[in-house]
Amino acid sequence: MAVYIDVIVDISVSSLDRIFQYRVPEEMLDAVTVGCQVSVPFGNGNRRRQAFVVGVGNSPSYDETKIKDILEVTKAPAATGQLIALADWMHEWYGCTMAQALKTVLPIKKSVKEVKRVTYFLADREKAQQLLDKSRKNRREKARVRFLEAILREEHLTKETVTGVLQISSATMKAILQTGVIREETSQIYRDPVKQKLKGWQEVCLNEEQQQAVEGIWKNAAICREHWTEESGIHLLYGITGSGKTEVYMSLMEKTLSEGRQVIVLIPEISLTLQTVSRFYDRFGSQIAIMNSKLSAGERYDQYMRAKRGEASIMIGPRSALFTPFDRLGLIIIDEEHESAYKSETVPRYHAAEVAARRASMAGALVVMGSATPAVADYQKALDGRIGLHRMTHRARAGSRLPDVQVVDLRKEFRMKNRGILSCSLQEAMEHCLKRGEQMMLFLNRRGYAGFVSCRSCGYVMKCSHCDVSMTVHHHHLLKCHYCGSEQPVPRVCPSCGSPYIAGFGVGTQKVEEFVQNTFPEARILRMDRDTTSGKDDMGRILQTFSEGGADILIGTQMIVKGHDFANVTLVGILAADLSMFAGDYQSSERTFQLLTQAAGRAGRGNRPGQVIIQTYQPEHYCIQTAAAQDYDSFYSQEIRFRQMLHYPPDRQMMVLLAEGESDQEAALAVKKLREIATEADFDGVEFIGPSRASITRARDLYRYTLYMKHQDSKELIRLRDFLEGYLKWSQQFQNIYFTFDLREQ
Ligand code: ADP
Ligand code: ZN
Ligand code: ZN
């Protein structure tokens, strides 16, 4: 049988949709795989061109006699070949088109422009020092101070460092250039980037737990380079907040670099702050390249190219950094591996941990996933011995202990006629904290803001009797379960205690700020939420101000709890733990536990003891209890029982079908029809739930319906998805409905 291949001739955005087909002569069959490079005769003149293979198959997609033979199989550069093979896997696993997958994995040229390499040199040390002293007095010149401190220490800095690591705008650089204290040079040859390091790094001596983790992981390095398996290749580093996971990462990074291999470090976008990045930068200097979504496409491309040319051997960034074209990748680190930001919510809907594992298996690399609150699915794998498990149970910094946690029952407060936002205990603790001149953080959990309904007297939450998830309010009077679609009116009195105070719960950060300012008029307050961080540097600026003691109280949403290390924070108040607990999702408890533990972990990181107060309507719920006790293992064992009982991941894998259409009826009908088709076909043991309205019932003027399909084996679900997609294509039905499939294994 003849073998045909799909190739792309050129890697740029516009060409990715233009796939050409060629035939493979018999003698070359063995050498051809997805990702390899071939020479082809191209165009009318049959000019010889290099192309990448992106697909292999047996059927010609147009007139067979017009398909040309390839000339030769040349070897692909390892990195690009691997990325294309990765795209092929993503295309099959996540069910997106090959073009979509390629656009995700390839560093794409937007336009051909010359890459300039700009370096700043210190021109006048004395004048720079004077300027620094002056800028330090001006609160609005923080960026200038950052730059001057660095250049005085380093003598020269590359532009990538200045914009990427130091996060300094070009306007600021222009102003500094005008003062004449530095000069700018544009060169073709990169200036010894590997040697450039900020010299602020002090070696710490790893403690015993850290050493054990490093050794336990590293002894697998050689093994998985020879013969990669999940057991040898993937490692969960489960260490409590402050146990020193970053030091473990850096030690492993050093070992990897010394073997001449490269490293990718994934950090959730929200935690990609100067503070986190500089810790790596201080140690590894400009071997580091950094990606974040604020970079322009051109800047991002430049960072990719630094990696490709071998000028950088560490890439730090959000999930897209996984696709850095390193050709000797040795280590992938996924920090805060439980973060939901690692799951892409656009097509292809991939999870970074899954793709990391895949890429690591191709490169023979180690994957290290670190967290104080691992995803339940990953912890299960680790306990089962399917991946490596390494624990760290003590705080690393001398004198630092886990904080004391107190749970306050908001129902009691309500009975005592306290209708405010702060319980008596929290208010008292805040007073003491202010008196001592220490700092505090108030955290408002807004994840489940969608509006569950609870009783303010007894804390009873309206739940679906079939699904054990909270119901959400629609149009003020209707309660709905968006798993099974069942509905009921909002009751007038609490079904549990008869109290009339039953209502949707809601309060915003702004209201909290007002309330706190009224209660403590003399306190200096900073607020961090979506509204106050819309500008490019807002978030960094707020964190910087707070860490320099520029405020007593930091109020905020999830943003304030992610990985920040403020030594002077001794009190953390969690205003309403419940808000995410009833988000109407099987992952609600897990997310709540993670958030509470992370938030609590912000207190007492220095050597003064920390205190945490959790306010809640559900003090007896296991996710509050275990978070208060900072007992992940106990949380895990209760959570996994819940998942098993109700057949949620990781007990079963889940394929979520979303159908969107302008016509409400037609969208509902389409999902119903697909369920029928799937039921009739031969898919053993698939469980269906739905159709039901999606949790967001209507978006962009489209009505949304979901169907959940569950099975032990993802492969069966993928087969079912491909079958349904095939049916849709063949039947030409539901042309006006837009379908997406989302595979969820967590
Ligand atoms: P995690 O990422 O696990 O929350 P970090 O890596 O941020 O913890 O470490 C917490 C603090 O402990 C940091 O200030 C770090 O510098 C310090 N630290 C880490 N390892 C050691 C060590 N071996 N000795 C002393 N201090 C350490
Ligand atoms: Zn009640
Ligand atoms: Zn239900």
XYZ file of N, CA and C and ligand atoms in Angstrom, residues 204-207 210 239-247 279 335 392 396-398 565 605, ligand 1:
93
model
N 22.748 28.177 49.890
C 22.198 27.639 51.127
C 22.564 26.170 51.184
N 22.701 25.700 52.406
C 23.024 24.308 52.593
C 21.694 23.566 52.667
N 21.479 22.640 51.761
C 20.207 21.916 51.756
C 20.043 21.129 53.049
N 18.843 21.157 53.600
C 18.607 20.328 54.784
C 18.373 18.879 54.372
N 15.504 18.097 51.988
C 15.769 18.618 50.644
C 16.771 17.722 49.915
N 5.706 19.085 49.271
C 6.353 19.745 50.408
C 5.483 20.861 50.931
N 5.337 20.956 52.247
C 4.459 21.976 52.824
C 4.939 23.372 52.410
N 4.074 24.362 52.573
C 4.458 25.729 52.213
C 5.686 26.130 53.031
N 6.684 26.662 52.346
C 7.895 27.104 53.034
C 8.903 25.996 53.303
N 8.666 24.812 52.732
C 9.602 23.717 53.000
C 10.853 23.799 52.123
N 10.894 24.764 51.229
C 12.100 24.965 50.435
C 12.110 24.193 49.130
N 10.973 24.132 48.457
C 10.899 23.408 47.190
C 11.765 24.078 46.120
N 11.784 25.413 46.143
C 12.551 26.123 45.126
C 14.041 25.752 45.159
N 14.573 25.566 46.369
C 15.984 25.161 46.475
C 16.197 23.779 45.853
N 14.721 34.992 42.126
C 15.405 33.919 42.865
C 16.157 33.012 41.901
N 5.902 24.088 38.909
C 5.718 24.573 40.270
C 4.228 24.807 40.518
N 8.397 16.619 51.808
C 9.132 17.501 52.710
C 8.125 18.057 53.715
N 11.715 25.209 55.953
C 13.164 25.194 55.774
C 13.865 26.298 56.554
N 13.257 27.451 56.605
C 13.934 28.567 57.236
C 13.940 28.363 58.747
N 15.104 28.551 59.362
C 15.226 28.329 60.802
C 14.228 29.206 61.548
N 6.165 35.575 49.349
C 6.926 35.336 50.564
C 7.150 36.675 51.280
N 5.995 33.414 57.845
C 7.094 32.855 57.065
C 8.438 33.343 57.568
P 8.329 26.636 49.162
O 8.540 26.928 47.691
O 8.421 25.190 49.484
O 7.122 27.298 49.739
P 10.660 28.249 49.445
O 11.533 27.569 48.463
O 10.030 29.544 49.069
O 9.558 27.254 49.956
O 11.506 28.429 50.794
C 11.000 29.113 51.916
C 12.092 29.907 52.584
O 13.051 29.048 53.166
C 12.833 30.796 51.605
O 13.040 32.045 52.197
C 14.152 30.067 51.414
O 15.201 30.980 51.128
C 14.366 29.385 52.738
N 15.155 28.153 52.620
C 14.968 27.170 51.715
N 15.850 26.163 51.908
C 16.612 26.521 52.955
C 17.699 25.907 53.653
N 18.168 24.705 53.299
N 18.231 26.581 54.697
C 17.760 27.793 55.059
N 16.748 28.415 54.456
C 16.165 27.808 53.421
